[in-house]
CSV table of C-alpha atoms in Angstrom, one decimal:
chain,number,residue,atom,x,y,z
A,1,MET,CA,94.3,30.4,-5.1
A,2,LEU,CA,92.5,28.8,-1.1
A,3,ASP,CA,88.9,29.2,0.6
A,4,ALA,CA,90.3,31.8,3.2
A,5,THR,CA,88.3,30.1,6.3
A,6,PRO,CA,89.7,29.0,9.3
A,7,CYS,CA,90.6,25.5,9.1
A,8,PRO,CA,88.0,23.5,12.0
A,9,ASP,CA,91.2,23.0,13.9
A,10,ARG,CA,92.7,26.2,14.4
A,11,LEU,CA,94.5,27.7,16.9
A,12,PRO,CA,92.1,27.7,19.9
A,13,ASN,CA,92.0,31.5,20.6
A,14,ALA,CA,94.4,31.1,24.2
A,15,THR,CA,97.8,31.3,25.4
A,16,GLY,CA,100.3,30.0,24.1
A,17,VAL,CA,103.8,30.0,24.2
A,18,GLY,CA,107.2,29.3,21.7
A,19,TYR,CA,108.5,26.1,22.7
A,20,LYS,CA,112.2,24.7,23.4
A,21,ALA,CA,114.2,22.1,25.1
A,22,GLU,CA,114.1,23.7,28.3
A,23,TYR,CA,110.7,23.7,29.1
A,24,PHE,CA,110.0,20.5,28.3
A,25,THR,CA,109.6,19.6,31.5
A,26,ALA,CA,107.9,22.3,32.5
A,27,LEU,CA,105.3,22.2,30.0
A,28,GLN,CA,103.9,18.7,31.3
A,29,ASP,CA,104.2,20.0,35.1
A,30,ASP,CA,103.4,23.0,35.0
A,31,PRO,CA,102.1,24.8,31.9
A,32,GLY,CA,99.5,27.0,34.2
A,33,PRO,CA,97.5,29.3,31.4
A,34,VAL,CA,99.9,27.6,28.2
A,35,ASP,CA,96.5,25.7,25.4
A,36,TRP,CA,99.1,25.9,22.4
A,37,ILE,CA,102.7,25.7,21.8
A,38,GLU,CA,104.8,27.0,18.6
A,39,VAL,CA,108.3,25.4,17.1
A,40,HIS,CA,110.0,26.7,14.8
A,41,ALA,CA,109.9,24.6,11.6
A,42,GLU,CA,113.4,24.5,10.3
A,43,ASN,CA,114.3,22.4,14.1
A,44,TYR,CA,112.1,20.1,13.4
A,45,MET,CA,112.3,18.6,9.5
A,46,GLY,CA,115.5,16.1,10.1
A,47,ASP,CA,114.6,12.2,11.0
A,48,GLY,CA,113.9,11.1,14.5
A,49,GLY,CA,115.9,11.6,17.6
A,50,ARG,CA,114.9,13.4,21.0
A,51,PRO,CA,113.3,16.4,19.7
A,52,LEU,CA,111.5,14.4,17.3
A,53,ALA,CA,110.3,12.4,20.0
A,54,GLN,CA,109.9,14.8,22.6
A,55,LEU,CA,107.1,17.4,20.3
A,56,ARG,CA,105.5,14.2,19.7
A,57,HIS,CA,104.9,13.7,23.4
A,58,LEU,CA,104.2,17.4,23.8
A,59,ALA,CA,101.7,16.9,20.5
A,60,GLU,CA,98.9,14.9,22.1
A,61,ARG,CA,98.2,17.6,25.4
A,62,PHE,CA,98.4,20.7,23.0
A,63,ALA,CA,97.5,22.8,19.9
A,64,VAL,CA,100.6,22.6,18.1
A,65,SER,CA,101.7,25.8,15.4
A,66,VAL,CA,104.4,25.3,12.9
A,67,HIS,CA,106.3,29.0,12.4
A,68,GLY,CA,108.6,28.8,9.5
A,69,VAL,CA,112.0,30.5,8.9
A,70,GLY,CA,113.6,29.5,6.0
A,71,LEU,CA,111.1,30.1,3.1
A,72,SER,CA,112.3,33.0,2.0
A,73,ILE,CA,108.9,33.4,1.0
A,74,GLY,CA,110.0,37.1,-0.6
A,75,GLY,CA,113.1,35.3,-2.7
A,76,GLU,CA,112.9,37.0,-6.7
A,77,GLY,CA,113.9,33.1,-7.5
A,78,PRO,CA,112.0,29.6,-6.9
A,79,LEU,CA,111.2,28.0,-4.0
A,80,ASP,CA,113.5,24.9,-2.7
A,81,ARG,CA,111.2,22.1,-3.1
A,82,GLU,CA,113.1,20.2,-1.1
A,83,HIS,CA,112.9,22.2,1.8
A,84,LEU,CA,108.6,22.6,0.7
A,85,ARG,CA,109.3,18.4,0.3
A,86,ARG,CA,110.5,18.2,4.2
A,87,LEU,CA,108.3,21.0,5.8
A,88,LYS,CA,104.9,18.5,4.0
A,89,HIS,CA,106.5,15.7,5.2
A,90,LEU,CA,106.6,17.6,9.2
A,91,LEU,CA,103.7,19.2,8.9
A,92,GLY,CA,101.7,15.0,7.8
A,93,TRP,CA,103.5,13.5,10.6
A,94,LEU,CA,102.6,16.3,13.0
A,95,GLY,CA,99.1,17.4,11.9
A,96,PRO,CA,99.6,21.2,13.6
A,97,SER,CA,97.0,23.9,14.3
A,98,SER,CA,98.6,26.2,12.8
A,99,PHE,CA,101.1,27.1,10.1
A,100,SER,CA,102.9,30.5,9.3
A,101,GLU,CA,105.3,31.7,7.9
A,102,HIS,CA,106.9,35.4,6.8
A,103,LEU,CA,107.1,37.9,4.4
A,104,ALA,CA,110.9,38.9,4.0
A,105,TRP,CA,113.5,36.9,2.1
A,106,SER,CA,116.3,35.6,2.6
A,107,THR,CA,117.8,34.1,0.0
A,108,HIS,CA,119.7,35.1,-3.3
A,109,ASP,CA,120.8,32.7,-6.5
A,110,THR,CA,122.1,29.7,-4.0
A,111,GLY,CA,123.3,31.6,-1.0
A,112,PHE,CA,121.2,31.4,2.1
A,113,LEU,CA,120.9,34.4,4.6
A,114,ASN,CA,120.3,34.2,8.1
A,115,ASP,CA,117.7,37.3,8.5
A,116,LEU,CA,115.0,38.0,7.4
A,117,LEU,CA,115.1,40.2,5.3
A,118,PRO,CA,112.3,43.3,3.9
A,119,LEU,CA,110.9,43.9,0.5
A,120,PRO,CA,109.8,46.9,-1.4
A,121,TYR,CA,105.8,47.0,-1.4
A,122,THR,CA,105.8,47.2,-5.8
A,123,GLY,CA,103.1,45.9,-8.0
A,124,ALA,CA,106.0,43.1,-9.2
A,125,THR,CA,106.2,41.8,-5.7
A,126,LEU,CA,103.6,41.4,-4.9
A,127,ALA,CA,102.8,38.8,-8.3
A,128,ARG,CA,105.8,37.5,-7.2
A,129,VAL,CA,105.0,37.1,-2.7
A,130,ALA,CA,100.9,36.0,-4.6
A,131,ASP,CA,103.0,33.9,-6.6
A,132,HIS,CA,105.1,31.9,-4.2
A,133,ILE,CA,102.0,31.8,-1.7
A,134,ASP,CA,99.8,29.6,-3.9
A,135,GLU,CA,103.0,27.5,-4.8
A,136,VAL,CA,103.0,26.7,-0.7
A,137,GLN,CA,99.2,26.4,-0.3
A,138,ASP,CA,99.1,23.8,-3.1
A,139,VAL,CA,101.9,22.1,-1.4
A,140,LEU,CA,101.1,22.1,2.0
A,141,GLY,CA,97.1,21.4,1.3
A,142,ARG,CA,96.2,24.1,3.5
A,143,ARG,CA,96.0,27.6,4.6
A,144,MET,CA,99.3,29.7,5.5
A,145,LEU,CA,99.1,32.8,7.8
A,146,LEU,CA,102.0,34.9,6.5
A,147,GLU,CA,103.5,37.5,9.2
A,148,ASN,CA,103.9,41.4,9.2
A,149,PRO,CA,107.7,42.5,9.8
A,150,SER,CA,109.5,44.2,11.7
A,151,THR,CA,111.5,47.0,9.2
A,152,TYR,CA,114.2,49.4,9.9
A,153,LEU,CA,114.4,51.6,7.5
A,154,SER,CA,111.4,51.9,3.7
A,155,PHE,CA,111.4,52.0,0.2
A,156,GLU,CA,111.7,55.0,-2.1
A,157,ALA,CA,110.2,52.0,-4.5
A,158,SER,CA,107.7,51.4,-2.7
A,159,GLU,CA,103.9,51.7,-4.5
A,160,MET,CA,102.0,50.8,-1.4
A,161,THR,CA,101.4,50.9,1.9
A,162,GLU,CA,102.4,47.7,4.0
A,163,ILE,CA,98.5,47.2,5.4
A,164,ASP,CA,97.9,47.7,1.7
A,165,PHE,CA,100.2,45.2,0.2
A,166,LEU,CA,99.4,42.2,2.8
A,167,ARG,CA,95.4,43.7,2.4
A,168,GLU,CA,95.7,42.7,-1.5
A,169,LEU,CA,97.7,39.1,-0.2
A,170,VAL,CA,95.1,38.4,1.5
A,171,THR,CA,92.1,39.2,-1.3
A,172,ARG,CA,94.3,36.8,-3.8
A,173,THR,CA,96.0,33.9,-1.8
A,174,GLY,CA,93.9,33.2,0.8
A,175,CYS,CA,95.6,32.9,3.2
A,176,GLY,CA,95.9,33.9,6.6
A,177,LEU,CA,98.0,36.4,8.6
A,178,LEU,CA,99.4,36.5,12.0
A,179,LEU,CA,100.1,39.9,13.9
A,180,ASP,CA,103.1,40.4,15.6
A,181,VAL,CA,102.3,43.5,17.7
A,182,ASN,CA,106.0,43.9,18.6
A,183,ASN,CA,107.0,43.9,14.9
A,184,VAL,CA,104.5,46.8,15.0
A,185,PHE,CA,106.2,48.9,17.4
A,186,VAL,CA,109.4,48.4,16.7
A,187,SER,CA,109.2,49.1,13.1
A,188,ALA,CA,106.6,52.8,14.4
A,189,THR,CA,109.4,53.4,16.2
A,190,ASN,CA,112.0,52.9,14.2
A,191,GLN,CA,109.8,55.0,11.5
A,192,GLN,CA,108.5,57.6,13.4
A,193,THR,CA,104.9,56.5,12.7
A,194,ASP,CA,102.1,55.6,15.2
A,195,PRO,CA,101.5,51.8,15.7
A,196,THR,CA,97.8,52.1,17.2
A,197,SER,CA,96.6,53.5,14.0
A,198,TYR,CA,98.6,50.7,11.1
A,199,ILE,CA,96.5,48.4,14.2
A,200,ASP,CA,93.3,50.2,13.4
A,201,ALA,CA,94.2,50.3,9.6
A,202,PHE,CA,95.1,46.3,9.5
A,203,PRO,CA,92.5,43.5,8.2
A,204,LEU,CA,91.9,42.2,11.6
A,205,ASP,CA,89.2,39.5,10.3
A,206,ALA,CA,92.3,37.8,8.0
A,207,VAL,CA,94.4,37.5,12.2
A,208,GLY,CA,94.7,33.9,13.0
A,209,GLU,CA,97.4,34.3,14.9
A,210,ILE,CA,99.1,36.8,17.3
A,211,HIS,CA,102.9,37.3,18.8
A,212,LEU,CA,103.7,38.9,21.1
A,213,GLY,CA,108.1,39.8,22.1
A,214,GLY,CA,110.6,41.4,23.2
A,215,HIS,CA,113.1,43.8,21.7
A,216,SER,CA,116.3,45.5,21.6
A,217,GLU,CA,117.0,48.9,22.9
A,218,ASP,CA,120.2,51.3,20.7
A,219,ALA,CA,120.0,54.9,18.9
A,220,ASP,CA,121.4,55.2,15.5
A,221,ASP,CA,123.0,57.7,13.9
A,222,GLN,CA,121.5,60.6,14.7
A,223,GLY,CA,120.9,59.6,18.0
A,224,GLN,CA,117.1,58.6,17.4
A,225,PRO,CA,115.7,55.6,18.9
A,226,LEU,CA,116.7,52.5,17.7
A,227,LEU,CA,114.4,48.9,18.4
A,228,ILE,CA,116.1,45.3,17.1
A,229,ASP,CA,113.6,42.3,17.3
A,230,SER,CA,115.6,40.1,19.3
A,231,HIS,CA,113.0,37.6,21.2
A,232,ASP,CA,115.3,38.0,24.4
A,233,ALA,CA,113.2,39.9,26.2
A,234,ALA,CA,110.1,41.2,27.8
A,235,VAL,CA,106.7,42.6,26.4
A,236,VAL,CA,107.4,46.4,27.0
A,237,ASP,CA,105.7,47.9,28.9
A,238,PRO,CA,103.6,50.3,25.3
A,239,VAL,CA,103.8,46.6,24.0
A,240,TRP,CA,101.0,45.2,25.9
A,241,ALA,CA,98.5,48.2,25.7
A,242,LEU,CA,99.1,47.8,22.3
A,243,TYR,CA,98.5,44.6,22.7
A,244,ALA,CA,94.9,45.3,24.9
A,245,HIS,CA,93.9,47.6,21.9
A,246,THR,CA,93.9,44.9,19.2
A,247,VAL,CA,92.3,42.1,21.2
A,248,ALA,CA,89.6,44.7,22.5
A,249,ARG,CA,89.0,46.1,18.7
A,250,ALA,CA,89.6,42.8,16.9
A,251,GLY,CA,88.1,40.6,20.0
A,252,ARG,CA,89.9,37.1,21.2
A,253,ARG,CA,92.9,35.6,19.3
A,254,PRO,CA,95.7,32.9,19.7
A,255,THR,CA,98.7,34.5,21.8
A,256,LEU,CA,101.6,33.3,21.1
A,257,ILE,CA,105.0,35.2,24.3
A,258,GLU,CA,108.0,34.4,21.7
A,259,TRP,CA,111.2,34.5,23.8
A,260,ASP,CA,114.1,32.4,22.0
A,261,SER,CA,117.9,33.5,22.7
A,262,ASP,CA,118.3,34.3,26.3
A,263,LEU,CA,115.5,31.8,27.7
A,264,PRO,CA,115.1,33.2,30.8
A,265,PRO,CA,113.5,30.3,33.9
A,266,TRP,CA,109.6,28.6,33.7
A,267,PRO,CA,108.1,30.8,36.0
A,268,VAL,CA,109.4,34.2,33.7
A,269,LEU,CA,107.5,32.4,30.4
A,270,ARG,CA,104.5,31.4,32.1
A,271,ALA,CA,104.5,35.4,34.2
A,272,GLU,CA,104.1,36.7,30.4
A,273,ALA,CA,101.5,34.0,29.1
A,274,GLU,CA,99.5,35.0,32.3
A,275,ARG,CA,99.1,38.3,31.6
A,276,ALA,CA,98.2,37.9,27.8
A,277,ALA,CA,96.0,35.3,28.9
A,278,ALA,CA,94.5,38.2,31.3
A,279,VAL,CA,94.3,40.5,29.0
A,280,LEU,CA,92.3,38.5,26.6
A,281,ALA,CA,89.9,37.4,29.8
A,282,GLY,CA,88.9,40.9,30.0
A,283,VAL,CA,87.7,40.5,26.1
A,284,PRO,CA,84.2,39.2,25.5
A,285,ALA,CA,84.2,36.3,23.9
């Protein structure tokens, strides 16, 4: 178990954006309020090439967060040691200020599923996830952040709430948390719970990063609203309101605008970052 004290080189309590190659020039010429960038680990675990060269260049100017999507922290099997080795190599040469992963699973036997799937919140699951977090932190030699999931159902087998599950992981492993505010809103809408109450009960002192993103709207078989965590649209007003409530309680935290598909022109993404920066500016330092 690692000490839960954040590293001194943690991300600035400012606004970041998810980096895509389409924004390379704009970030150099017109970054606006953007102080840091986030990349998906699996996109930069190869050897050489333009993507790595561009990332090295940006890392000279911006703080960097690395966000993993492929470790399958919640998987029943052992972690992929080769994946961990390549991840350690990436973090070694890049020297990011933060590394995070998802509370989810995406592997079964030797297969990999291109999705982040939910877990039942049981004692057995808690022990397995805690062991995996301990292994990741030991191999990487750094504290990791774990992201709360977007969910579409709950498990009858669950023995504790999601918040109690996350809080216990922090206690057992010393990991931090990545609070995705859009995920909170999506899950609360889908399961007809109160997102503000979720934030109020969340262990905010463990939060090292906040995510804001867009979602798509659908309906379930009973005609009830069904939100999909799609990362392909602007942040909606209710999520902005929930974010303002979050930082009013937690204080300023590094805040990412997450937009992964149907990418907008840079001025649109920059405007989202400016809106987040304005919210942060209204929170006492």
